[in-house]
Amino acid sequence: MTAETQAETATTTTVRQVSGMTCGHCEGAVSGEISKIPGVTSVRAEAATGQVTIVSTAPLDEDAVRAAVDEAGYELADQA
C-alpha cells in the first residue's frame, strides 16, 4: 500500500451519546442529519443505547455534530 492509498483510507471513528432516541425513526433522523456533515462516510445510531457511531475522513467539528443532532430534534450528550 502506498502512502497515498493509506491517506485515502484513513478514517476517524467517533462515538457520541444522543438523548431522546426511542425508535428506528429516531435513528434514521439522527443518522440522516449527521451524514450531511462533510467528510462523514457512515453513521450508525442505536436508539436502545443512545449511541451514535460516526466514521469520517477527518476529526469531526463538534459544533457541526451538535447542530446536526439539534436539527434532527435530539440533544447531543457528552462523548460516549
CSV table of N, CA, C and O in Angstrom, one decimal:
chain,number,residue,atom,x,y,z
A,1,MET,N,0.8,-1.2,0.0
A,1,MET,CA,0.0,0.0,0.0
A,1,MET,C,0.9,1.2,0.0
A,1,MET,O,1.8,1.4,0.8
A,2,THR,N,0.6,2.2,-0.9
A,2,THR,CA,1.4,3.4,-0.9
A,2,THR,C,0.9,4.4,0.1
A,2,THR,O,-0.2,4.2,0.7
A,3,ALA,N,1.7,5.4,0.4
A,3,ALA,CA,1.3,6.4,1.3
A,3,ALA,C,0.1,7.1,0.9
A,3,ALA,O,-0.8,7.5,1.7
A,4,GLU,N,-0.1,7.3,-0.4
A,4,GLU,CA,-1.3,8.0,-0.9
A,4,GLU,C,-2.5,7.1,-0.7
A,4,GLU,O,-3.5,7.6,-0.3
A,5,THR,N,-2.4,5.8,-0.9
A,5,THR,CA,-3.5,4.9,-0.6
A,5,THR,C,-3.9,4.9,0.8
A,5,THR,O,-5.1,4.9,1.2
A,6,GLN,N,-2.9,4.9,1.7
A,6,GLN,CA,-3.1,4.9,3.2
A,6,GLN,C,-3.8,6.2,3.6
A,6,GLN,O,-4.8,6.1,4.4
A,7,ALA,N,-3.5,7.3,3.0
A,7,ALA,CA,-4.1,8.6,3.3
A,7,ALA,C,-5.6,8.5,2.9
A,7,ALA,O,-6.5,9.1,3.6
A,8,GLU,N,-5.9,7.9,1.8
A,8,GLU,CA,-7.2,7.8,1.3
A,8,GLU,C,-8.1,6.9,2.2
A,8,GLU,O,-9.3,7.1,2.2
A,9,THR,N,-7.5,6.0,2.8
A,9,THR,CA,-8.3,5.0,3.6
A,9,THR,C,-8.3,5.3,5.1
A,9,THR,O,-9.0,4.6,5.8
A,10,ALA,N,-7.6,6.3,5.5
A,10,ALA,CA,-7.6,6.7,6.9
A,10,ALA,C,-8.9,7.3,7.3
A,10,ALA,O,-9.5,8.1,6.6
A,11,THR,N,-9.4,6.8,8.4
A,11,THR,CA,-10.7,7.3,8.9
A,11,THR,C,-10.6,7.5,10.4
A,11,THR,O,-9.7,7.0,11.1
A,12,THR,N,-11.6,8.3,10.9
A,12,THR,CA,-11.7,8.6,12.3
A,12,THR,C,-13.1,8.1,12.8
A,12,THR,O,-14.1,8.4,12.1
A,13,THR,N,-13.1,7.3,13.8
A,13,THR,CA,-14.4,6.8,14.4
A,13,THR,C,-14.7,7.5,15.7
A,13,THR,O,-13.8,7.6,16.6
A,14,THR,N,-15.9,8.1,15.8
A,14,THR,CA,-16.3,8.9,17.0
A,14,THR,C,-17.6,8.3,17.5
A,14,THR,O,-18.5,8.0,16.7
A,15,VAL,N,-17.7,8.0,18.8
A,15,VAL,CA,-18.9,7.5,19.4
A,15,VAL,C,-19.5,8.7,20.2
A,15,VAL,O,-18.8,9.2,21.1
A,16,ARG,N,-20.7,9.0,20.0
A,16,ARG,CA,-21.3,10.1,20.7
A,16,ARG,C,-22.6,9.6,21.4
A,16,ARG,O,-23.2,8.7,20.9
A,17,GLN,N,-23.0,10.2,22.4
A,17,GLN,CA,-24.3,9.9,23.1
A,17,GLN,C,-25.3,10.9,22.8
A,17,GLN,O,-25.1,12.1,22.8
A,18,VAL,N,-26.5,10.5,22.3
A,18,VAL,CA,-27.6,11.3,22.0
A,18,VAL,C,-28.8,11.0,22.8
A,18,VAL,O,-29.2,9.9,23.0
A,19,SER,N,-29.4,12.0,23.4
A,19,SER,CA,-30.6,11.9,24.3
A,19,SER,C,-31.9,12.0,23.5
A,19,SER,O,-32.0,12.8,22.6
A,20,GLY,N,-32.8,11.1,23.8
A,20,GLY,CA,-34.2,11.2,23.2
A,20,GLY,C,-34.5,10.2,22.1
A,20,GLY,O,-35.6,10.2,21.7
A,21,MET,N,-33.6,9.5,21.6
A,21,MET,CA,-33.9,8.5,20.6
A,21,MET,C,-34.6,7.3,21.2
A,21,MET,O,-34.1,6.8,22.2
A,22,THR,N,-35.7,6.9,20.6
A,22,THR,CA,-36.5,5.8,21.2
A,22,THR,C,-36.9,4.8,20.1
A,22,THR,O,-37.4,3.7,20.5
A,23,CYS,N,-36.7,5.0,18.8
A,23,CYS,CA,-37.1,4.1,17.8
A,23,CYS,C,-36.3,4.2,16.5
A,23,CYS,O,-35.4,5.0,16.4
A,24,GLY,N,-36.7,3.3,15.6
A,24,GLY,CA,-36.0,3.4,14.3
A,24,GLY,C,-36.1,4.7,13.6
A,24,GLY,O,-35.2,5.1,12.9
A,25,HIS,N,-37.2,5.3,13.7
A,25,HIS,CA,-37.4,6.6,13.0
A,25,HIS,C,-36.4,7.6,13.6
A,25,HIS,O,-35.8,8.4,12.9
A,26,CYS,N,-36.2,7.6,14.9
A,26,CYS,CA,-35.2,8.5,15.6
A,26,CYS,C,-33.8,8.2,15.1
A,26,CYS,O,-33.1,9.1,14.8
A,27,GLU,N,-33.5,6.9,15.0
A,27,GLU,CA,-32.2,6.5,14.4
A,27,GLU,C,-32.0,7.1,13.1
A,27,GLU,O,-30.9,7.6,12.7
A,28,GLY,N,-33.0,7.0,12.2
A,28,GLY,CA,-32.9,7.5,10.8
A,28,GLY,C,-32.7,9.0,10.8
A,28,GLY,O,-32.0,9.5,9.9
A,29,ALA,N,-33.5,9.7,11.6
A,29,ALA,CA,-33.4,11.2,11.6
A,29,ALA,C,-32.0,11.6,12.0
A,29,ALA,O,-31.4,12.5,11.4
A,30,VAL,N,-31.5,11.1,13.1
A,30,VAL,CA,-30.2,11.5,13.6
A,30,VAL,C,-29.1,11.1,12.5
A,30,VAL,O,-28.2,11.9,12.2
A,31,SER,N,-29.2,9.8,12.0
A,31,SER,CA,-28.2,9.4,11.0
A,31,SER,C,-28.2,10.3,9.8
A,31,SER,O,-27.2,10.6,9.2
A,32,GLY,N,-29.4,10.6,9.3
A,32,GLY,CA,-29.6,11.4,8.1
A,32,GLY,C,-29.0,12.8,8.2
A,32,GLY,O,-28.3,13.2,7.3
A,33,GLU,N,-29.2,13.4,9.4
A,33,GLU,CA,-28.6,14.8,9.6
A,33,GLU,C,-27.1,14.7,9.7
A,33,GLU,O,-26.4,15.5,9.1
A,34,ILE,N,-26.6,13.8,10.5
A,34,ILE,CA,-25.1,13.7,10.7
A,34,ILE,C,-24.4,13.3,9.4
A,34,ILE,O,-23.3,13.8,9.1
A,35,SER,N,-25.1,12.5,8.6
A,35,SER,CA,-24.4,12.1,7.3
A,35,SER,C,-24.2,13.2,6.4
A,35,SER,O,-23.4,13.1,5.4
A,36,LYS,N,-24.9,14.3,6.6
A,36,LYS,CA,-24.7,15.5,5.7
A,36,LYS,C,-23.5,16.3,6.0
A,36,LYS,O,-23.1,17.2,5.3
A,37,ILE,N,-22.8,16.0,7.2
A,37,ILE,CA,-21.6,16.7,7.5
A,37,ILE,C,-20.5,16.3,6.6
A,37,ILE,O,-20.3,15.1,6.4
A,38,PRO,N,-19.8,17.3,6.0
A,38,PRO,CA,-18.7,17.0,5.1
A,38,PRO,C,-17.7,16.1,5.7
A,38,PRO,O,-17.3,16.3,6.9
A,39,GLY,N,-17.3,15.0,5.0
A,39,GLY,CA,-16.3,14.1,5.5
A,39,GLY,C,-16.8,12.9,6.2
A,39,GLY,O,-16.1,11.9,6.4
A,40,VAL,N,-18.1,12.9,6.5
A,40,VAL,CA,-18.7,11.7,7.2
A,40,VAL,C,-19.0,10.6,6.1
A,40,VAL,O,-19.6,10.9,5.1
A,41,THR,N,-18.5,9.4,6.4
A,41,THR,CA,-18.6,8.3,5.5
A,41,THR,C,-19.7,7.3,5.9
A,41,THR,O,-20.2,6.6,5.1
A,42,SER,N,-19.9,7.2,7.2
A,42,SER,CA,-21.0,6.3,7.7
A,42,SER,C,-21.4,6.7,9.1
A,42,SER,O,-20.7,7.3,9.9
A,43,VAL,N,-22.7,6.4,9.4
A,43,VAL,CA,-23.3,6.8,10.7
A,43,VAL,C,-24.2,5.6,11.1
A,43,VAL,O,-24.9,5.1,10.3
A,44,ARG,N,-24.0,5.2,12.4
A,44,ARG,CA,-24.9,4.1,12.9
A,44,ARG,C,-25.4,4.6,14.2
A,44,ARG,O,-24.7,4.8,15.2
A,45,ALA,N,-26.7,4.9,14.3
A,45,ALA,CA,-27.4,5.3,15.5
A,45,ALA,C,-28.2,4.1,16.1
A,45,ALA,O,-28.8,3.3,15.4
A,46,GLU,N,-28.1,4.0,17.4
A,46,GLU,CA,-28.8,2.9,18.1
A,46,GLU,C,-29.6,3.5,19.2
A,46,GLU,O,-29.1,4.0,20.2
A,47,ALA,N,-31.0,3.4,19.0
A,47,ALA,CA,-31.9,4.0,20.0
A,47,ALA,C,-31.8,3.4,21.3
A,47,ALA,O,-31.9,4.0,22.4
A,48,ALA,N,-31.6,2.0,21.4
A,48,ALA,CA,-31.5,1.3,22.6
A,48,ALA,C,-30.5,1.8,23.6
A,48,ALA,O,-30.7,1.8,24.8
A,49,THR,N,-29.3,2.2,23.0
A,49,THR,CA,-28.2,2.7,23.9
A,49,THR,C,-28.1,4.2,23.8
A,49,THR,O,-27.4,4.8,24.7
A,50,GLY,N,-28.6,4.8,22.8
A,50,GLY,CA,-28.5,6.3,22.6
A,50,GLY,C,-27.1,6.6,22.0
A,50,GLY,O,-26.8,7.8,21.8
A,51,GLN,N,-26.4,5.6,21.6
A,51,GLN,CA,-25.1,5.8,21.0
A,51,GLN,C,-25.1,6.0,19.5
A,51,GLN,O,-25.9,5.3,18.8
A,52,VAL,N,-24.3,6.9,19.0
A,52,VAL,CA,-24.2,7.1,17.6
A,52,VAL,C,-22.7,7.0,17.2
A,52,VAL,O,-21.9,7.7,17.8
A,53,THR,N,-22.4,6.1,16.3
A,53,THR,CA,-21.1,5.8,15.9
A,53,THR,C,-20.9,6.5,14.5
A,53,THR,O,-21.6,6.2,13.6
A,54,ILE,N,-19.9,7.4,14.4
A,54,ILE,CA,-19.7,8.2,13.2
A,54,ILE,C,-18.3,7.9,12.7
A,54,ILE,O,-17.3,8.0,13.4
A,55,VAL,N,-18.2,7.5,11.4
A,55,VAL,CA,-16.9,7.3,10.7
A,55,VAL,C,-16.7,8.5,9.7
A,55,VAL,O,-17.6,8.8,9.0
A,56,SER,N,-15.6,9.1,9.8
A,56,SER,CA,-15.3,10.3,9.0
A,56,SER,C,-13.9,10.2,8.5
A,56,SER,O,-13.0,9.5,9.0
A,57,THR,N,-13.6,11.0,7.5
A,57,THR,CA,-12.3,11.1,6.9
A,57,THR,C,-11.3,12.0,7.7
A,57,THR,O,-10.1,12.0,7.4
A,58,ALA,N,-11.9,12.7,8.6
A,58,ALA,CA,-11.1,13.6,9.5
A,58,ALA,C,-11.8,13.8,10.8
A,58,ALA,O,-13.0,13.5,10.9
A,59,PRO,N,-11.1,14.3,11.8
A,59,PRO,CA,-11.8,14.6,13.1
A,59,PRO,C,-13.0,15.5,12.8
A,59,PRO,O,-13.0,16.4,12.0
A,60,LEU,N,-14.1,15.2,13.5
A,60,LEU,CA,-15.3,16.0,13.3
A,60,LEU,C,-15.3,17.3,14.1
A,60,LEU,O,-14.8,17.4,15.1
A,61,ASP,N,-16.0,18.3,13.5
A,61,ASP,CA,-16.2,19.6,14.1
A,61,ASP,C,-17.4,19.4,15.1
A,61,ASP,O,-18.5,19.1,14.7
A,62,GLU,N,-17.1,19.6,16.4
A,62,GLU,CA,-18.1,19.4,17.4
A,62,GLU,C,-19.3,20.2,17.2
A,62,GLU,O,-20.5,19.7,17.4
A,63,ASP,N,-19.2,21.5,16.8
A,63,ASP,CA,-20.3,22.3,16.5
A,63,ASP,C,-21.2,21.8,15.4
A,63,ASP,O,-22.4,21.9,15.5
A,64,ALA,N,-20.6,21.2,14.4
A,64,ALA,CA,-21.4,20.6,13.3
A,64,ALA,C,-22.2,19.4,13.7
A,64,ALA,O,-23.3,19.3,13.3
A,65,VAL,N,-21.6,18.6,14.5
A,65,VAL,CA,-22.3,17.4,15.0
A,65,VAL,C,-23.4,17.9,15.9
A,65,VAL,O,-24.6,17.4,15.8
A,66,ARG,N,-23.2,18.8,16.8
A,66,ARG,CA,-24.2,19.3,17.7
A,66,ARG,C,-25.4,19.9,16.9
A,66,ARG,O,-26.6,19.7,17.2
A,67,ALA,N,-25.1,20.7,15.9
A,67,ALA,CA,-26.1,21.3,15.0
A,67,ALA,C,-26.9,20.3,14.3
A,67,ALA,O,-28.1,20.4,14.2
A,68,ALA,N,-26.2,19.2,13.8
A,68,ALA,CA,-27.0,18.2,13.1
A,68,ALA,C,-27.9,17.4,14.0
A,68,ALA,O,-29.1,17.1,13.6
A,69,VAL,N,-27.5,17.1,15.2
A,69,VAL,CA,-28.3,16.4,16.2
A,69,VAL,C,-29.5,17.3,16.6
A,69,VAL,O,-30.6,16.8,16.6
A,70,ASP,N,-29.2,18.6,16.8
A,70,ASP,CA,-30.3,19.5,17.1
A,70,ASP,C,-31.3,19.6,16.0
A,70,ASP,O,-32.5,19.7,16.2
A,71,GLU,N,-30.8,19.7,14.7
A,71,GLU,CA,-31.7,19.7,13.6
A,71,GLU,C,-32.6,18.5,13.5
A,71,GLU,O,-33.8,18.6,13.1
A,72,ALA,N,-32.1,17.4,13.9
A,72,ALA,CA,-32.9,16.1,13.9
A,72,ALA,C,-33.9,16.1,15.1
A,72,ALA,O,-34.8,15.3,15.1
A,73,GLY,N,-33.8,17.1,16.0
A,73,GLY,CA,-34.7,17.2,17.1
A,73,GLY,C,-34.3,16.4,18.4
A,73,GLY,O,-35.1,16.2,19.3
A,74,TYR,N,-33.0,16.2,18.5
A,74,TYR,CA,-32.4,15.5,19.7
A,74,TYR,C,-31.3,16.3,20.3
A,74,TYR,O,-30.9,17.4,19.8
A,75,GLU,N,-30.8,15.8,21.4
A,75,GLU,CA,-29.7,16.5,22.1
A,75,GLU,C,-28.5,15.7,22.2
A,75,GLU,O,-28.5,14.5,22.6
A,76,LEU,N,-27.4,16.3,21.9
A,76,LEU,CA,-26.1,15.7,22.0
A,76,LEU,C,-25.6,15.7,23.4
A,76,LEU,O,-25.6,16.8,24.0
A,77,ALA,N,-25.3,14.6,24.0
A,77,ALA,CA,-24.8,14.5,25.4
A,77,ALA,C,-23.3,14.4,25.3
A,77,ALA,O,-22.7,14.7,24.3
A,78,ASP,N,-22.7,14.1,26.4
A,78,ASP,CA,-21.2,14.0,26.5
A,78,ASP,C,-20.8,12.9,25.6
A,78,ASP,O,-21.5,12.0,25.3
A,79,GLN,N,-19.5,12.9,25.2
A,79,GLN,CA,-18.9,11.9,24.4
A,79,GLN,C,-19.0,10.5,25.1
A,79,GLN,O,-18.7,10.4,26.3
A,80,ALA,N,-19.4,9.5,24.3
A,80,ALA,CA,-19.6,8.2,24.9
A,80,ALA,C,-18.3,7.5,25.1
A,80,ALA,O,-17.3,7.8,24.5
